[in-house]
Short mmCIF file of C-alpha atoms in Angstrom, two decimals:
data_model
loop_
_atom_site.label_atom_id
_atom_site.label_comp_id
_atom_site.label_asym_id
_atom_site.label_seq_id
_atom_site.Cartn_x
_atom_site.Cartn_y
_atom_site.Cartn_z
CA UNK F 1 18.20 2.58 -6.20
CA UNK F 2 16.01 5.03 -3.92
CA UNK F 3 14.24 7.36 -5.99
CA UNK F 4 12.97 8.51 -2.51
CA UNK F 5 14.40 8.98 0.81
CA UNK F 6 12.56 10.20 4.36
CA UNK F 7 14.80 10.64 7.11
CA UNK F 8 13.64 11.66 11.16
CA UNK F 9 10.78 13.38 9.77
CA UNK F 10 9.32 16.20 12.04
CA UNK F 11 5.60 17.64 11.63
CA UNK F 12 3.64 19.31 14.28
CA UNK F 13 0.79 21.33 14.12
CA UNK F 14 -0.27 24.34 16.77
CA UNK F 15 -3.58 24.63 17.82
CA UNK F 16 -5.31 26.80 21.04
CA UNK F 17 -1.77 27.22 22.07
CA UNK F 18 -0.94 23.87 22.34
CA UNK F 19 1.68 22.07 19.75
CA UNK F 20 0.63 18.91 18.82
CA UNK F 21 3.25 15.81 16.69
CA UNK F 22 1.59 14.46 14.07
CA UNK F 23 4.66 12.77 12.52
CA UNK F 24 7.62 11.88 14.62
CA UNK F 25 11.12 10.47 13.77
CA UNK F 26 9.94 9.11 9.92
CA UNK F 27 12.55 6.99 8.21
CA UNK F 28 11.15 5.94 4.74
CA UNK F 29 12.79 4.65 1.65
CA UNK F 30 11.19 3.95 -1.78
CA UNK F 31 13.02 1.70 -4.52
CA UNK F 32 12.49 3.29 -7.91
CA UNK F 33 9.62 1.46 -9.96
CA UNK F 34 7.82 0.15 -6.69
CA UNK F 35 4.72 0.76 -5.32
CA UNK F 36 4.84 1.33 -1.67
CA UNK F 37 1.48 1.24 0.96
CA UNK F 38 1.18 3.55 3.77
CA UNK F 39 -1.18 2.47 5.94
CA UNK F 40 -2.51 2.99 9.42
CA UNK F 41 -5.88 3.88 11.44
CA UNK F 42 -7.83 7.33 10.86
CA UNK F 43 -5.30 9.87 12.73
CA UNK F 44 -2.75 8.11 12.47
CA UNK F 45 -0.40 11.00 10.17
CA UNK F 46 -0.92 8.99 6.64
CA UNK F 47 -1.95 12.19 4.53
CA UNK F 48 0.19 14.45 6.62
CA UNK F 49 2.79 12.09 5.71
CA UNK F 50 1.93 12.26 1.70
CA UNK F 51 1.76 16.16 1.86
CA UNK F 52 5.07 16.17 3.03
CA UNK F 53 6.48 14.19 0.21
CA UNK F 54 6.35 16.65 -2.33
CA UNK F 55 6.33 19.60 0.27
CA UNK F 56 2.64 20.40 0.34
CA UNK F 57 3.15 20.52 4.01
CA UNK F 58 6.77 21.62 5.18
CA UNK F 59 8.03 19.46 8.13
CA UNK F 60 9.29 21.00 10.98
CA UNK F 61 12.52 19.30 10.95
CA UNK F 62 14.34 16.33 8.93
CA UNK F 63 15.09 15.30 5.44
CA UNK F 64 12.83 14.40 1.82
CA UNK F 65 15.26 13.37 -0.73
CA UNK F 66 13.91 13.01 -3.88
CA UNK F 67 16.21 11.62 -6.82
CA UNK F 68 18.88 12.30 -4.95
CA UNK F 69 17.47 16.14 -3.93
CA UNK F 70 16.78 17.42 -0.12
CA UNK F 71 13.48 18.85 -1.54
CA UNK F 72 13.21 20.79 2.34
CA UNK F 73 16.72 22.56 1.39
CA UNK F 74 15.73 24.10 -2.30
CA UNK F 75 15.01 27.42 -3.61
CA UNK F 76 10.84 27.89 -4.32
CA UNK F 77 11.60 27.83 -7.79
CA UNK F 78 13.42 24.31 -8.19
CA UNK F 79 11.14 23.06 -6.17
CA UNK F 80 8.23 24.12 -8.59
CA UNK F 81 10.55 21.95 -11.24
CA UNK F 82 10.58 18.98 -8.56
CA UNK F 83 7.25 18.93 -8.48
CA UNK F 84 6.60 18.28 -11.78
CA UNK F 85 8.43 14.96 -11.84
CA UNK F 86 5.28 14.05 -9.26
CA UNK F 87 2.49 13.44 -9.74
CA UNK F 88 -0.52 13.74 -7.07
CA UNK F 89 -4.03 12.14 -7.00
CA UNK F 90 -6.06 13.50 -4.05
CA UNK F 91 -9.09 11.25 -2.48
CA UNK F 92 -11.30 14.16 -3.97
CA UNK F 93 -9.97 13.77 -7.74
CA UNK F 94 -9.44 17.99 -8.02
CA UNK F 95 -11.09 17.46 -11.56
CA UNK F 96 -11.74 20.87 -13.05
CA UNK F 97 -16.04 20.68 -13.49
CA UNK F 98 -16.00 23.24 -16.21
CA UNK F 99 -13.57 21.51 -18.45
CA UNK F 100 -13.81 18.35 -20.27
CA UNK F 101 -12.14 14.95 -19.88
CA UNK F 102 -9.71 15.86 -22.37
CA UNK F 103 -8.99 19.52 -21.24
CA UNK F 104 -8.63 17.84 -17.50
CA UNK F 105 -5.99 15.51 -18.68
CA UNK F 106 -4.16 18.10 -20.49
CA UNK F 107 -4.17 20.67 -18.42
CA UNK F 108 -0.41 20.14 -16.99
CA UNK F 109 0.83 20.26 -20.46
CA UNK F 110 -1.59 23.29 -20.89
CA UNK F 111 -0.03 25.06 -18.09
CA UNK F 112 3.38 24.33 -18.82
CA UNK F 113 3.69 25.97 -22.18
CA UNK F 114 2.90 22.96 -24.10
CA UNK F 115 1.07 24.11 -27.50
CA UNK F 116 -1.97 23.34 -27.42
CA UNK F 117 -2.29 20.78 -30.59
CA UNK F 118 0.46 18.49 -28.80
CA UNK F 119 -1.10 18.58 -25.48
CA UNK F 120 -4.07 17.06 -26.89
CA UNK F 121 -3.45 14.68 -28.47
CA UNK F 122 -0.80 13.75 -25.59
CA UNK F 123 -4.19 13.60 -23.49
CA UNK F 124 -5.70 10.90 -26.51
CA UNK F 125 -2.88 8.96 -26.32
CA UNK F 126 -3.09 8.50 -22.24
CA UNK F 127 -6.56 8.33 -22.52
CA UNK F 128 -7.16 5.60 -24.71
CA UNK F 129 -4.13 3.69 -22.54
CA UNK F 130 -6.57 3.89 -19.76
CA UNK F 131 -10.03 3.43 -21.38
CA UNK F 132 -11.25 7.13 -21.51
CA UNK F 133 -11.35 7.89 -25.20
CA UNK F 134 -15.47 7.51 -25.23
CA UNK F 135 -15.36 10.02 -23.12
CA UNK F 136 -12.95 12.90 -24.21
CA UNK F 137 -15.77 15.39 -24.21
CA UNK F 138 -17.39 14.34 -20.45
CA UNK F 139 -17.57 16.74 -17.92
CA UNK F 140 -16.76 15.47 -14.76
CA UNK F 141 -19.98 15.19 -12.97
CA UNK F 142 -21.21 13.12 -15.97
CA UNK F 143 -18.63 10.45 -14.66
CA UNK F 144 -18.90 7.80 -12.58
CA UNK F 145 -16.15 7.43 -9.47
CA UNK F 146 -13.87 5.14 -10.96
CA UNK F 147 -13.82 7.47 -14.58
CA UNK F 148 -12.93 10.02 -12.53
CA UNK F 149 -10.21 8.25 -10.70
CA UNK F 150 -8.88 7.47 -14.37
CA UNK F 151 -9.07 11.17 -15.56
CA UNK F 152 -6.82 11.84 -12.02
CA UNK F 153 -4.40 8.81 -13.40
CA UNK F 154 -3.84 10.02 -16.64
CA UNK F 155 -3.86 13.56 -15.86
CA UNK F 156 -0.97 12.80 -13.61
CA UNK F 157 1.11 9.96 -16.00
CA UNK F 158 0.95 12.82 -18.38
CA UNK F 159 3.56 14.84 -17.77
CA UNK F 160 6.12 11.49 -16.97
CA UNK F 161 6.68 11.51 -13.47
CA UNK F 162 9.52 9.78 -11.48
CA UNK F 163 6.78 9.22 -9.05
CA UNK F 164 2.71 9.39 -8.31
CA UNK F 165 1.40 10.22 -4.68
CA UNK F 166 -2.28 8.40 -4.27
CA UNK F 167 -4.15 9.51 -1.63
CA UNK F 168 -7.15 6.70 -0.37
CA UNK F 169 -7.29 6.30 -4.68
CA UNK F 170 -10.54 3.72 -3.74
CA UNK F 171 -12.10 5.10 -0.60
CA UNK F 172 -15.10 6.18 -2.59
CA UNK F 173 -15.31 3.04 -4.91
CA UNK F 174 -17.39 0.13 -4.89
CA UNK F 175 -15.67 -3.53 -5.04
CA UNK F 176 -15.76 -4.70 -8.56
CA UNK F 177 -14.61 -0.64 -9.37
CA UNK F 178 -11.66 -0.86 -6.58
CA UNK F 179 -10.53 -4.42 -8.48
CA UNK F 180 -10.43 -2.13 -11.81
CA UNK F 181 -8.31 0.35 -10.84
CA UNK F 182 -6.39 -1.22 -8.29
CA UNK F 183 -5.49 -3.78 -12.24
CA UNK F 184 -4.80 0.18 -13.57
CA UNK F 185 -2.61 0.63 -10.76
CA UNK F 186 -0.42 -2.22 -10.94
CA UNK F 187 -0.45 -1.87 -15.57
CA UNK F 188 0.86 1.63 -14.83
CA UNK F 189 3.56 0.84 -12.54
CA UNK F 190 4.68 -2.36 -14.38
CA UNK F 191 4.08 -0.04 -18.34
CA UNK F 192 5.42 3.19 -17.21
CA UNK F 193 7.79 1.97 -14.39
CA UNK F 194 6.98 5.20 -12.19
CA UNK F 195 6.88 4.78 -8.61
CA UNK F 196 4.00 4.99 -6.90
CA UNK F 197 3.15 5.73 -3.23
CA UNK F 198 -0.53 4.92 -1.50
CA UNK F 199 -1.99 5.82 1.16
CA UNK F 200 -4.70 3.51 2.15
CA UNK F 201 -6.40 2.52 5.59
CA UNK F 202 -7.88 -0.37 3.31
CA UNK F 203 -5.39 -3.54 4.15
CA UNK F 204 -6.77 -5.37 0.86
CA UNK F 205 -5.26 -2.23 -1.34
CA UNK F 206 -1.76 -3.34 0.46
CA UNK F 207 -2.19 -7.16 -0.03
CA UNK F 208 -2.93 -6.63 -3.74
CA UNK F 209 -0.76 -3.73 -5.23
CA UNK F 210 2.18 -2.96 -2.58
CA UNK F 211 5.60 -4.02 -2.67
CA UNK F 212 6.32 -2.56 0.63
CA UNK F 213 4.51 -1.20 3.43
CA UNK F 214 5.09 1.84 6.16
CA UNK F 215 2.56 1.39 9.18
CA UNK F 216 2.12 4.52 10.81
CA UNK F 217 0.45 4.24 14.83
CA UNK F 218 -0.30 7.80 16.58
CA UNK F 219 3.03 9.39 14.64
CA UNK F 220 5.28 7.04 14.34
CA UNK F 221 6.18 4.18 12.24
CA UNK F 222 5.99 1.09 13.50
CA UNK F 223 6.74 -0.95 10.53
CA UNK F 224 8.33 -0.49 7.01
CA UNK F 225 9.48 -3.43 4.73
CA UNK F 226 7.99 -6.18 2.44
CA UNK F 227 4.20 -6.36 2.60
CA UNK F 228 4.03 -10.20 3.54
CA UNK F 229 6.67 -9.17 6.20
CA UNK F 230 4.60 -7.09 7.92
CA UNK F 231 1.31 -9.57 7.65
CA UNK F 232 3.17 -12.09 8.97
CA UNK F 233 4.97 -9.96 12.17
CA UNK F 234 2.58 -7.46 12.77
CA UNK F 235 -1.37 -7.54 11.45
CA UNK F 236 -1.77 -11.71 12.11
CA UNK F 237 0.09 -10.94 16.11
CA UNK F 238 -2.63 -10.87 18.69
CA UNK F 239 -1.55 -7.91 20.61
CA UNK F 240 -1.76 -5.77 17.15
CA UNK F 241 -5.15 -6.80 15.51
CA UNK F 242 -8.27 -7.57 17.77
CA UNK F 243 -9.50 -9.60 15.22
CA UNK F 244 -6.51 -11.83 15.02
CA UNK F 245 -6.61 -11.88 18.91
CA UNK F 246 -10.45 -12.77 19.05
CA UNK F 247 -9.37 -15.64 16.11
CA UNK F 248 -6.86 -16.72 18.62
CA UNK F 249 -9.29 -17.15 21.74
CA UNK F 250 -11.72 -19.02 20.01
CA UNK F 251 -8.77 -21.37 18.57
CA UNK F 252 -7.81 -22.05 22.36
CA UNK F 253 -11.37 -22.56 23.13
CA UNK F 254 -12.06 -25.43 20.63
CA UNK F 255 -8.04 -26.82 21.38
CA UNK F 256 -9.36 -27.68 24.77
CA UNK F 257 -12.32 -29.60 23.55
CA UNK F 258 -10.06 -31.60 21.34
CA UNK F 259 -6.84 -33.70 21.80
CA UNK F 260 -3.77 -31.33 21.26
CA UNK F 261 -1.85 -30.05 24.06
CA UNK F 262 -0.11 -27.27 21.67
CA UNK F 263 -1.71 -24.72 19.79
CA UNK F 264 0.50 -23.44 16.58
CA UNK F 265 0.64 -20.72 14.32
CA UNK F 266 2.24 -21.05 10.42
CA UNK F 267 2.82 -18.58 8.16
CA UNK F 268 2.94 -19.67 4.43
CA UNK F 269 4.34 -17.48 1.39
CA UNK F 270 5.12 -18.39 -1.91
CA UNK F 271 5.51 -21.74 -3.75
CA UNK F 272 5.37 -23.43 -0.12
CA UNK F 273 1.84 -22.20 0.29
CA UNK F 274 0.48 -25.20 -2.05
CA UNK F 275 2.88 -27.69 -0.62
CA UNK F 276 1.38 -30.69 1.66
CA UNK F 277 3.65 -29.40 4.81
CA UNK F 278 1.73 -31.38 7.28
CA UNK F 279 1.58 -34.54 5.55
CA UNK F 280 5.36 -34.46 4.60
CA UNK F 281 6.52 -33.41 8.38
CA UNK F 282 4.29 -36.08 9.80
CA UNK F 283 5.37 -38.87 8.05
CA UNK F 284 6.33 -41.47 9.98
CA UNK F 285 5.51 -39.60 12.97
CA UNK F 286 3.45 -40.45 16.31
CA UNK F 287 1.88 -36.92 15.65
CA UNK F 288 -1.64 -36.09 15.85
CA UNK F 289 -2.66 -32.17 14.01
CA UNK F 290 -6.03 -30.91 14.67
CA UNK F 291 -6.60 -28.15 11.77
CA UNK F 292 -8.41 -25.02 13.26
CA UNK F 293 -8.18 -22.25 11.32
CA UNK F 294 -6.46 -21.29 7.49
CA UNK F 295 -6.86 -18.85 5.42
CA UNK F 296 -5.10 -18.13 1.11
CA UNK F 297 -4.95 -15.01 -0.27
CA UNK F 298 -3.03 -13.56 -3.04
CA UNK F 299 -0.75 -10.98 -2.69
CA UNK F 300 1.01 -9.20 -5.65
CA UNK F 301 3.98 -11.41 -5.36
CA UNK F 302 2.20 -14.67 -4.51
CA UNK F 303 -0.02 -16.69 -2.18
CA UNK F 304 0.14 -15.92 1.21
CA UNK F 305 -1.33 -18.41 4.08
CA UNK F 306 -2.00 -18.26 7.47
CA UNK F 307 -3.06 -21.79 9.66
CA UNK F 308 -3.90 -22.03 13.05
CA UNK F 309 -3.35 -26.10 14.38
CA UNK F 310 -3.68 -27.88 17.71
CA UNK F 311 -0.68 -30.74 17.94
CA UNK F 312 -0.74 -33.59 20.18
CA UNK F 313 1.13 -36.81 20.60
CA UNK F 314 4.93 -38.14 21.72
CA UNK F 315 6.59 -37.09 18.56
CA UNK F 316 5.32 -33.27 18.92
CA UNK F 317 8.56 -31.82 19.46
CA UNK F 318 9.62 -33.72 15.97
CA UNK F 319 7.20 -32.74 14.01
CA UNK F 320 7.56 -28.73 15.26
CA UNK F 321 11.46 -28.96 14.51
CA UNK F 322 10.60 -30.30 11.37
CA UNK F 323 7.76 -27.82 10.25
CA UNK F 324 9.81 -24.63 11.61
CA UNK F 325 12.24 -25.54 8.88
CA UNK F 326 9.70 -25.99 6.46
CA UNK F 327 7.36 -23.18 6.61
CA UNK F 328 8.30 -19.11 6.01
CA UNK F 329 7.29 -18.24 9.66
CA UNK F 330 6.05 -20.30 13.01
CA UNK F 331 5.24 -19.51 16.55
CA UNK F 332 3.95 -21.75 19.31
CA UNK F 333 1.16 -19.70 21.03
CA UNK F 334 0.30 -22.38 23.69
#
């Protein structure tokens, strides 16, 4: 089930006269209880794209269907209820630095009607999910970036959204901080079951937390489906990543120093990642593989592996057959 639907999205923005697309024909889906990546290069319409989610910014033309509502097609006053099924977390936090931790997190409840005894100790209870109770009476400029970040989490989980909207959540973040909350990320999605949506231009943030992934270039979407799809089709091909293509010119350099006569690319994911594929589709083979290049790395779902070989000798054609039906993706480059 959806719990959110995009279809031929339409922004544009005017400026000196001029009108300019910054989204163009957006199809988007997002299962309910998934967290979905949207990703692309500065420019390339990712916040626009977030904005227009929830209606921050109003498209000029097309659908946002959220739980089964056209959001673009409601009355200002259901959409003020819509939008409290969402939750947002701008890059900036939007922490209120004249109220507390506590008072932060509440403040949805606060705003709401909630009385005030129940709305704090609603805020306890979130905060001490996600660390924050020796805190409760911080202000926010005596927190460190990823505190902050958590006060933005909780302050959004605590009104139960269907969904939460993260904008670049660890731009601003150090490593071993961007490892914590990208764990929070994943423990709230998999304890809460809300959906999340990120936009990121940080490929890592995709490998380790996303489901799915929309790639946006200049507008448009170029991509959207499973994350170790689109690694596999799209950020590994040489004519989309110049560091995959530079990888691929030094492979060809050091193939024609050695003995193959082909140079392959495989694509591992899942189980078959720690499997001896060479060895077994060798066997018995007049096949010699010269190993160039591989790379592991673990993706939310499982390991995903990339290997770059040169492949000589009279069995060749064999041994491809037989590794083509063994691996999750392969493509003969020379």
């Amino acid at each position: 089930m959806n719990v959110l639907e995009v279809n031929n999205l339409r922004v544009s923005f005017r400026e000196k006269g001029k009108i300019t697309a910054v989204l163009d024909s957006i199809k988007l889906a997002v299962e309910q209880g998934s967290i979905m990546g949207i990703a692309g290069v500065s420019g390339a319409g990712k916040t626009t794209l977030l904005r227009t989610l929830n209606l921050l910014q109003e498209p000029d033309s097309g659908r946002v269907v959220f739980d089964g509502i056209d959001i673009t097609s409601v009355t200002a006053e259901k959409l003020r209820r819509l939008r409290k099924r969402i939750g947002v977390i701008f890059q900036s936090y939007n922490l209120f630095r004249s109220k507390t931790v506590i008072r932060n997190i509440a403040f949805p409840l606060s705003i709401d009607g909630v009385p005030k005894k129940e709305a704090l100790e609603r805020a306890r209870a979130i905060a001490d999910e996600l660390g924050l109770t020796h805190r409760l009476d911080a202000y926010p400029s005596q927190l460190s970036g990823g505190e902050q970040q958590r006060v933005s989490i909780a302050r959004a989980l605590i009104t139960n959204p269907r969904m939460i909207l993260l904008d670049e959540p660890t731009s601003a973040l150090d490593p071993l901080l961007t490892s914590r909350i990208l764990r929070l990320i994943r423990e709230v999605n998999s304890i809460h079951g809300v959906t999340v949506v990120i936009v990121t231009h940080d490929m890592d943030v995709v490998k380790r937390v996303c489901d799915k992934i929309a790639y946006l270039e200049k507008g448009r979407m170029i991509f959207c489906g499973p994350t170790h799809d689109y690694f596999s089709q799209y950020y590994l091909s040489a004519t989309h990543d110049e560091h995959a293509a530079e990888q691929l010119e030094k492979a060809k350099k050091i193939l024609m120093k050695g003995n193959g006569s082909r140079l392959v690319r495989l694509v591992f994911w899942g189980e078959a990642t720690g499997e001896p594929v060479l060895w077994k589709c060798s066997t018995g083979l007049d096949v010699t593989v010269n190993i160039i290049y591989g790379e592991i790395e673990e993706f939310r779902h499982g390991p995903f592996g990339t290997l770059l070989i040169g492949v000589d000798g009279k069995d060749s054609a064999e041994f491809l057959r037989r590794l083509s039906l063994s691996v999750y993706k392969m493509e003969v480059l020379v």
